[in-house]
Amino acid sequence: MFIEPRGDRNFARNLIFLLTGQDKSKDTFDAWAAAQKAEAEGINLFTVGINLNDTMELDELSTHPIETYRQLINTDQPPAELNLTLSEILGRIDDNVEPERPRKGPTGENPDANKCASKPCQNGAFCIDGIGSYQCVCTNGFHGQNCDKKCGDPADAVFVMNTSEGIGEYTFRRIKGYVDYLVGQMIVEECDIRVSAMKYSSSPMVQFNIGQYQDTNTITSMVDHIGYTKGKANMAGAFRSLRTNMFNGNGDRPRVKNVAYLKTDGSVGVNEDITLQEAELAIESDIQIIPIAIQMRRREEIENIALFQGLKTMEIDDKTLLYSMKDDVLEPIFESVDSCADSPCRNGGQCKNNNGGFLCECRAGFSGDVCQNRVVQFAGSALVRLDLHKGSRNKAVMSAVSGIRRFGSDTMPMEALQKTRLRIFGRAGDRKDVPNTVIFITKSMRKESEIMREAGKLKLEGTSIIGIGMDLSDSDKNFLETAVSPPVVANAFF
């Protein structure tokens, strides 16, 4: 309620009126923690107790001094003494008297020693002693049980939820429950995280924009009210909407990292042929897409999306598993890593942080992920022997193959895949209406992580990879099987 989108005015005093006829709530500690958090945010609590026998909890919930902020009513009193108007209440609250800090803690139900005595809460946090436990109310910029974890850089996050016919209404309710849990774990208020949501079936549907709601309770309430919409799964449309609608001025903040959580079973029923292209466009627009598979039906798209970004596909079956994966799922939100700190770019290349990684802008005359290669290189490098526009005749192909000579240096399979993507496909001779296929023949999987990344980029662009391994070790065979297109049994040969 006390947020600007709900009409809160930053110049006006915030006051909660709590009326109760019960001596104690179901959970005294939780009630106290909520009251303390409200006061920590500058909201005063005026309590009214009706026919109470025990006022201990009410005293602890009220802002102090209780002579000012608490009113007790007995309905056996004469009617004239029961009148209590709002103006009278406000009149007795003196703005010149600061509420007492710290407020008294819950005492009646806590026989244990004070858990806050050891000062477990760090970084200026306020400690609330509970029944056999304690709770820390963190200051902005910190989170964790003891407020010992520093928030990462500010982030804008979008939850993208598949609501197609393959998901079904029951699973969609589960998806919303997972979103609620993750929003609660993001520490939205303290860590400057802004959240939005969209769903998609036959078309994408924005539910609320980035920053439209800025507190956890309101966000989860809005997620809970999102309805199920049956239809074909248009994942491509969802990615396009991410890039053009969500992370494009509608609350999206400049120079703040953009993270999209894709919750889906992997099904693609509409625009299948451009799904990976739209994903790549979104990723190249500095949107990190985190695929989370729920009741996986189809793997190809979401596994390639993860691979292209150097991520692993996360697959969950129930909420318990989501709890155990929480740190991995939220790492893109909380991480604050300067990937350029070690100056990874060589030969004068300029390093730029990019979605948890880095990109090197190379000087003229150099290429490669870290500008490690000269554009013209012989031994130890990959060479383009035949372009597609010259490879339409059998004689030209045979001539190029027969002219290949063995070099004495190490093989560079990663660079071969990279040049295939950058120097062959998308250039003269590449036909848009014909599928692209790479036949990758190698006797080495040297620099396997870089090979995986380049293979992932090719597959994300729709290129099929067939691998032929010669005299490979068992581990290299496993890497080649990962690099080829699925199904492995049809595309990996040794």
C-alpha positions as MATLAB code, in Angstrom:
seq = 'MFIEPRGDRNFARNLIFLLTGQDKSKDTFDAWAAAQKAEAEGINLFTVGINLNDTMELDELSTHPIETYRQLINTDQPPAELNLTLSEILGRIDDNVEPERPRKGPTGENPDANKCASKPCQNGAFCIDGIGSYQCVCTNGFHGQNCDKKCGDPADAVFVMNTSEGIGEYTFRRIKGYVDYLVGQMIVEECDIRVSAMKYSSSPMVQFNIGQYQDTNTITSMVDHIGYTKGKANMAGAFRSLRTNMFNGNGDRPRVKNVAYLKTDGSVGVNEDITLQEAELAIESDIQIIPIAIQMRRREEIENIALFQGLKTMEIDDKTLLYSMKDDVLEPIFESVDSCADSPCRNGGQCKNNNGGFLCECRAGFSGDVCQNRVVQFAGSALVRLDLHKGSRNKAVMSAVSGIRRFGSDTMPMEALQKTRLRIFGRAGDRKDVPNTVIFITKSMRKESEIMREAGKLKLEGTSIIGIGMDLSDSDKNFLETAVSPPVVANAFF';
ca = [
       0.000    0.000    0.000;
       2.726    2.475    0.945;
       4.325    2.601   -2.506;
       4.132    5.384   -5.055;
       2.191    3.396   -7.716;
      -0.538    2.864   -5.104;
      -0.814    6.589   -4.399;
       1.684    6.952   -1.542;
       2.877   10.542   -1.196;
       6.495   11.024   -0.198;
       5.679   14.163    1.832;
       2.862   12.610    3.884;
       3.109   10.648    7.112;
       2.458    6.889    6.861;
       0.284    5.378    9.591;
      -1.251    1.905   10.030;
      -4.395    1.508   12.161;
      -4.616   -1.998   13.613;
      -7.900   -3.001   15.283;
      -8.088   -6.379   17.032;
     -10.218   -8.247   19.522;
      -7.714  -11.099   20.032;
      -5.136  -11.227   22.793;
      -2.544  -12.993   20.631;
      -2.033  -13.708   16.957;
      -1.311  -17.156   15.526;
       2.411  -16.394   15.333;
       3.626  -13.714   17.719;
       7.107  -13.616   16.236;
       5.943  -13.181   12.624;
       3.542  -10.426   13.689;
       6.361   -8.656   15.516;
       8.740   -9.031   12.553;
       6.182   -7.512   10.182;
       5.559   -4.605   12.562;
       9.280   -4.001   12.964;
       9.845   -4.002    9.209;
       7.038   -1.471    8.778;
       8.601    0.805   11.382;
      12.032    0.371    9.809;
      10.505    1.866    6.663;
       9.067    4.829    8.563;
       5.492    3.548    8.993;
       3.973    4.077   12.467;
       1.450    1.643   13.979;
      -1.535    2.864   16.003;
      -3.233   -0.104   17.663;
      -6.740   -0.430   19.053;
      -7.515   -3.389   21.338;
     -11.146   -4.303   21.993;
     -12.042   -6.277   25.137;
      -8.522   -7.682   25.583;
      -7.532   -9.699   28.638;
      -3.809   -9.692   27.798;
      -2.233   -6.649   26.119;
       1.375   -7.909   25.981;
       1.440   -8.609   22.236;
      -0.494   -5.444   21.403;
       2.028   -3.433   23.427;
       4.870   -4.997   21.456;
       3.225   -4.333   18.073;
       2.368   -0.697   18.814;
       4.703    2.127   18.061;
       6.035    3.486   21.349;
       5.341    5.332   23.526;
       2.214    3.235   23.830;
       0.479    6.012   25.752;
       0.338    7.812   22.403;
       0.036    4.974   19.882;
      -2.240    2.468   21.659;
      -5.928    2.622   22.591;
      -7.794    0.032   24.685;
     -11.596   -0.215   24.456;
     -13.999   -2.085   26.716;
     -17.473   -2.369   25.209;
     -18.934   -2.490   28.721;
     -18.000    1.150   29.051;
     -20.722    3.779   28.742;
     -21.399    4.609   25.073;
     -20.112    8.138   25.485;
     -16.656    6.787   26.398;
     -16.446    4.512   23.338;
     -16.315    7.326   20.788;
     -12.887    7.510   19.181;
     -12.700    9.567   16.018;
      -9.842    9.681   13.514;
      -9.285   13.354   14.208;
      -8.946   12.616   17.933;
      -6.403    9.875   17.241;
      -4.337   12.112   14.985;
      -4.636   14.911   17.493;
      -2.995   12.892   20.231;
      -0.021   11.901   18.038;
       2.563   14.615   18.463;
       4.682   14.963   15.332;
       7.401   16.517   17.419;
       7.846   13.374   19.516;
       9.955   10.720   17.795;
       8.713    7.115   18.266;
      10.948    5.185   20.652;
      13.745    3.147   19.043;
      14.424    0.321   19.403;
      10.968   -0.967   20.164;
      10.512   -3.657   22.792;
      10.763   -7.161   21.372;
       8.426  -10.136   21.806;
       9.003  -11.412   25.349;
       5.977  -13.357   26.517;
       6.592  -16.537   24.480;
      10.385  -16.668   24.338;
      11.984  -18.542   27.241;
      15.291  -18.888   25.376;
      18.243  -16.598   25.759;
      18.330  -13.506   23.580;
      19.533  -14.743   20.196;
      20.532  -11.206   19.231;
      23.014  -10.892   22.107;
      25.830  -12.224   19.931;
      25.068   -9.555   17.293;
      24.657  -11.945   14.349;
      23.207   -9.309   12.006;
      25.839   -7.485    9.984;
      26.176   -4.300    7.932;
      23.892   -2.160   10.084;
      20.996   -4.649   10.104;
      18.412   -4.687   12.916;
      18.124   -7.949   14.881;
      14.754   -9.323   16.026;
      14.935  -11.935   18.771;
      12.453  -14.763   18.254;
      11.361  -18.032   19.805;
      14.505  -20.118   19.496;
      15.682  -18.035   16.547;
      16.266  -14.517   15.301;
      15.599  -12.480   12.199;
      17.719   -9.763   10.619;
      16.090   -6.769    8.942;
      18.694   -5.819    6.343;
      19.639   -2.335    5.250;
      19.453   -1.597    1.536;
      22.220   -3.207   -0.470;
      22.536   -6.365    1.653;
      20.689   -9.673    1.971;
      21.067  -13.143    3.469;
      20.141  -14.597    6.852;
      22.690  -12.369    8.607;
      22.618   -9.589    6.004;
      26.173  -10.627    5.210;
      25.691  -10.891    1.454;
      26.097   -7.797   -0.654;
      23.591   -7.247   -3.411;
      24.888   -7.295   -6.947;
      24.441   -4.490   -9.409;
      20.858   -3.301  -10.017;
      18.976   -5.549  -12.437;
      15.805   -5.578  -14.524;
      14.208   -9.027  -14.712;
      11.372  -10.414  -16.829;
       9.628  -13.714  -16.122;
       8.525  -15.299  -19.411;
       5.897  -17.986  -18.781;
       4.682  -20.530  -21.320;
       0.902  -20.876  -21.067;
       0.330  -22.981  -24.182;
      -1.802  -26.102  -24.499;
       1.206  -28.345  -23.834;
       1.645  -26.792  -20.395;
      -1.930  -27.087  -19.183;
      -3.655  -25.127  -16.454;
      -2.317  -27.173  -13.521;
       1.336  -26.860  -14.570;
       0.842  -23.156  -15.280;
      -0.266  -22.697  -11.671;
       2.941  -24.441  -10.611;
       4.957  -22.092  -12.835;
       3.365  -19.085  -11.142;
       4.221  -20.586   -7.758;
       7.860  -20.911   -8.832;
       7.852  -17.284   -9.974;
       6.444  -16.171   -6.601;
       9.198  -18.057   -4.788;
      11.987  -16.581   -6.934;
      10.627  -13.043   -6.615;
      10.681  -13.481   -2.838;
      14.294  -14.664   -2.988;
      15.394  -11.771   -5.207;
      15.183   -9.299   -2.302;
      13.487   -6.871   -4.685;
      13.344   -3.847   -2.393;
      16.781   -4.066   -0.765;
      18.734   -5.013   -3.894;
      17.127   -2.641   -6.436;
      15.656   -5.403   -8.594;
      12.779   -4.452  -10.874;
      10.519   -7.210  -12.108;
       8.000   -7.679  -14.902;
       6.055  -10.603  -16.322;
       4.778  -11.824  -19.656;
       3.098  -15.004  -20.806;
       2.861  -16.520  -24.254;
       0.842  -19.082  -26.124;
      -0.032  -18.264  -29.751;
       1.224  -14.721  -29.116;
       3.128  -12.912  -26.341;
       1.078  -11.062  -23.709;
       2.755   -8.518  -21.417;
       1.231   -8.735  -17.924;
       3.013   -5.802  -16.296;
       6.044   -3.736  -17.262;
       9.428   -3.434  -15.573;
       9.170   -1.431  -12.375;
       5.393   -1.042  -12.577;
       5.227   -2.699   -9.140;
       8.197   -2.383   -6.815;
       7.508   -4.442   -3.706;
       7.476   -8.212   -3.312;
       3.921   -8.562   -2.030;
       2.389   -6.564   -4.863;
       4.456   -8.331   -7.521;
       3.534  -11.812   -6.295;
      -0.109  -10.789   -6.016;
      -0.104   -9.614   -9.637;
       1.584  -12.862  -10.739;
      -1.063  -14.886   -8.902;
      -3.781  -13.108  -10.899;
      -2.280  -14.003  -14.305;
      -4.726  -16.285  -16.112;
      -4.094  -19.364  -18.219;
      -4.411  -18.852  -22.001;
      -4.518  -21.974  -24.140;
      -2.896  -21.954  -27.586;
       0.154  -22.953  -29.620;
       3.575  -22.101  -28.165;
       5.077  -19.071  -29.934;
       8.488  -18.895  -28.267;
       9.889  -16.770  -31.109;
       7.213  -14.145  -30.512;
       8.080  -14.084  -26.815;
      11.755  -13.413  -27.574;
      10.835  -10.677  -30.044;
       8.563   -9.043  -27.468;
      11.357   -9.221  -24.887;
      13.675   -7.309  -27.193;
      11.234   -4.788  -28.670;
       8.677   -4.239  -25.892;
       9.979   -5.259  -22.473;
      13.652   -4.253  -22.569;
      13.052   -1.218  -24.737;
      11.989    1.765  -22.672;
       8.916    0.431  -20.840;
      10.494    0.811  -17.413;
      13.770   -0.698  -18.616;
      16.689    1.231  -17.143;
      19.750    2.129  -19.242;
      23.072    0.584  -18.194;
      21.317   -1.965  -15.947;
      21.741   -5.669  -16.642;
      18.766   -7.373  -18.274;
      17.791  -10.922  -17.277;
      14.891  -12.977  -18.643;
      13.740  -16.197  -16.950;
      12.118  -18.503  -19.511;
       9.831  -21.049  -17.829;
       8.677  -23.582  -20.402;
       8.392  -27.232  -21.335;
      10.397  -26.438  -24.478;
       7.481  -26.865  -26.880;
       7.431  -24.772  -30.064;
       4.208  -24.697  -32.085;
       4.425  -21.369  -33.946;
       7.331  -19.809  -35.912;
       9.574  -22.794  -35.234;
      11.954  -21.831  -38.050;
      12.852  -18.441  -36.525;
      12.825  -19.309  -32.826;
      16.599  -19.571  -32.445;
      17.147  -16.493  -34.601;
      14.888  -14.434  -32.339;
      16.671  -15.831  -29.278;
      20.042  -14.812  -30.699;
      18.785  -11.303  -31.499;
      17.602  -10.944  -27.906;
      20.903  -12.235  -26.506;
      22.892   -9.936  -28.792;
      20.791   -7.070  -27.396;
      22.390   -7.765  -23.985;
      19.478   -9.795  -22.620;
      20.591  -12.864  -20.686;
      18.002  -15.613  -21.147;
      17.901  -18.230  -18.371;
      15.993  -21.334  -19.572;
      14.207  -23.250  -16.805;
      12.561  -26.421  -18.093;
       9.411  -27.718  -16.410;
       8.144  -31.143  -17.516;
      10.484  -31.022  -20.526;
       8.837  -32.003  -23.812;
      11.363  -30.673  -26.301;
      15.030  -29.906  -25.674;
      16.535  -28.523  -28.863;
      15.752  -24.811  -28.564;
      16.285  -24.297  -24.859;
      19.484  -26.363  -24.763;
      20.925  -24.375  -27.674;
      19.924  -21.094  -26.034;
      21.733  -22.144  -22.859;
      24.764  -23.406  -24.779;
      25.088  -20.190  -26.766;
      25.490  -18.265  -23.502;
      27.756  -20.809  -21.820;
      24.963  -21.858  -19.434;
      23.547  -25.206  -18.441;
      19.889  -25.998  -18.932;
      18.092  -26.140  -15.590;
      15.291  -28.684  -15.331;
      12.937  -28.873  -12.355;
      10.253  -31.368  -11.414;
       8.974  -29.861   -8.179;
       9.388  -26.913   -5.846;
      11.797  -28.796   -3.589;
      14.244  -29.130   -6.466;
      13.817  -25.434   -7.235;
      14.885  -24.654   -3.651;
      18.126  -26.577   -4.138;
      18.809  -24.788   -7.434;
      18.017  -21.337   -6.057;
      21.604  -20.062   -6.004;
      22.261  -21.148   -9.600;
      18.966  -19.696  -10.811;
      19.528  -16.335   -9.121;
      23.256  -16.038   -9.813;
      22.707  -13.794  -12.883;
      20.727  -11.403  -10.653;
      23.106  -11.236   -7.692;
      26.469  -11.549   -9.419;
      28.484   -8.372   -9.759;
      31.587   -9.416  -11.607;
      33.920   -7.236  -13.631;
      34.890   -9.746  -16.296;
      37.338   -7.219  -17.736;
      39.303   -6.830  -14.488;
      42.057   -9.199  -15.666;
      42.325   -7.495  -19.092;
      41.575  -10.649  -21.117;
      41.732   -8.953  -24.533;
      45.105   -9.206  -26.253;
      46.903   -7.080  -28.818;
      45.288   -3.813  -27.748;
      41.694   -5.074  -27.877;
      39.078   -3.195  -25.843;
      37.158   -5.251  -23.250;
      33.457   -4.701  -22.510;
      31.387   -6.472  -19.845;
      28.487   -8.344  -21.407;
      25.844  -10.314  -19.450;
      28.170  -11.972  -16.985;
      30.957  -12.368  -19.553;
      32.959  -10.080  -21.797;
      33.380   -9.115  -25.428;
      36.613   -7.979  -27.034;
      36.578   -5.277  -29.698;
      39.722   -6.038  -31.677;
      42.045   -3.610  -33.425;
      42.330   -3.790  -37.180;
      44.431   -6.785  -38.158;
      43.384   -9.037  -35.262;
      40.515  -11.440  -34.637;
      39.385  -14.146  -32.219;
      37.478  -14.154  -28.944;
      40.350  -12.364  -27.170;
      41.954  -10.818  -30.285;
      44.581  -13.554  -30.201;
      44.737  -14.222  -33.940;
      46.018  -12.189  -36.816;
      43.533  -12.038  -39.678;
      46.102  -13.577  -42.050;
      47.689  -16.623  -40.440;
      49.097  -19.886  -41.780;
      50.368  -22.702  -39.561;
      48.216  -23.261  -36.504;
      45.228  -21.512  -38.046;
      42.115  -22.348  -40.037;
      42.073  -21.345  -43.713;
      39.042  -20.980  -45.964;
      39.828  -22.973  -49.106;
      36.519  -22.745  -50.941;
      33.571  -20.357  -50.600;
      29.988  -21.494  -51.155;
      29.526  -19.457  -54.315;
      32.496  -21.300  -55.881;
      31.466  -24.737  -54.635;
      28.610  -25.483  -57.025;
      30.698  -27.751  -59.280;
      32.157  -31.125  -58.294;
      35.464  -30.350  -60.003;
      35.992  -27.206  -57.925;
      35.268  -29.069  -54.704;
      37.638  -31.947  -55.507;
      40.363  -29.524  -56.537;
      40.100  -27.619  -53.250;
      40.150  -30.806  -51.146;
      43.100  -32.313  -53.007;
      45.050  -29.107  -52.517;
      44.893  -29.295  -48.724;
      48.326  -29.926  -47.182;
      49.254  -31.019  -43.668;
      50.807  -28.423  -41.360;
      53.101  -29.390  -38.527;
      51.459  -27.180  -35.911;
      48.533  -27.860  -33.569;
      45.055  -28.126  -35.020;
      42.582  -25.277  -34.440;
      39.076  -26.816  -34.614;
      37.537  -23.910  -32.697;
      38.816  -21.408  -35.264;
      37.586  -23.642  -38.096;
      34.045  -23.560  -36.714;
      34.280  -19.828  -36.090;
      35.376  -19.077  -39.657;
      32.657  -21.354  -40.992;
      30.107  -19.221  -39.185;
      31.624  -15.824  -39.959;
      33.331  -16.309  -43.328;
      31.165  -18.868  -45.139;
      27.560  -18.846  -43.961;
      25.845  -15.514  -44.498;
      28.233  -14.611  -47.324;
      28.019  -14.921  -51.096;
      26.625  -18.291  -52.130;
      24.692  -18.960  -48.909;
      21.079  -19.629  -49.940;
      18.423  -18.577  -47.421;
      15.953  -21.254  -48.492;
      18.444  -24.138  -48.138;
      19.486  -25.655  -44.756;
      23.112  -25.187  -43.714;
      25.137  -28.230  -42.648;
      28.703  -28.495  -41.331;
      30.583  -31.798  -41.614;
      33.202  -31.434  -38.901;
      36.124  -33.864  -39.415;
      38.777  -33.728  -36.709;
      41.398  -35.712  -34.836;
      41.541  -33.250  -31.938;
      39.094  -31.492  -29.628;
      41.743  -29.038  -28.408;
      40.258  -26.146  -26.395;
      37.021  -28.038  -25.990;
      35.137  -25.246  -24.181;
      35.766  -22.878  -27.094;
      34.687  -25.591  -29.552;
      31.454  -26.043  -27.582;
      30.790  -22.310  -27.675;
      31.353  -21.988  -31.440;
      29.305  -25.130  -32.133;
      26.521  -23.706  -29.971;
      26.524  -20.470  -31.966;
      26.261  -22.383  -35.242;
      23.383  -24.510  -33.960;
      21.630  -21.455  -32.565;
      21.691  -19.981  -36.075;
      20.023  -23.108  -37.423;
      23.107  -24.894  -38.774;
      23.235  -28.690  -38.430;
      26.580  -30.175  -37.355;
      27.721  -33.681  -38.271;
      30.933  -34.789  -36.551;
      33.515  -37.343  -37.689;
      36.196  -38.077  -35.093;
      39.470  -39.786  -35.980;
      41.515  -41.537  -33.278;
      39.864  -39.525  -30.505;
      40.212  -40.311  -26.810;
      37.089  -41.282  -24.864;
      36.820  -37.793  -23.367;
      37.207  -36.152  -26.789;
      34.493  -38.454  -28.154;
      32.165  -37.173  -25.439;
      32.962  -33.586  -26.374;
      32.318  -34.263  -30.064;
      28.966  -35.863  -29.210;
      28.054  -32.693  -27.332;
      29.099  -30.473  -30.248;
      27.031  -32.205  -32.946;
      23.332  -31.673  -33.584;
      20.818  -34.062  -32.019;
      20.189  -36.931  -32.332;
      23.784  -37.881  -31.518;
      23.435  -41.413  -32.903;
      22.735  -39.980  -36.358;
      25.319  -37.185  -36.347;
      28.452  -38.420  -34.508;
      30.775  -40.949  -36.157;
      34.100  -42.383  -34.992;
];
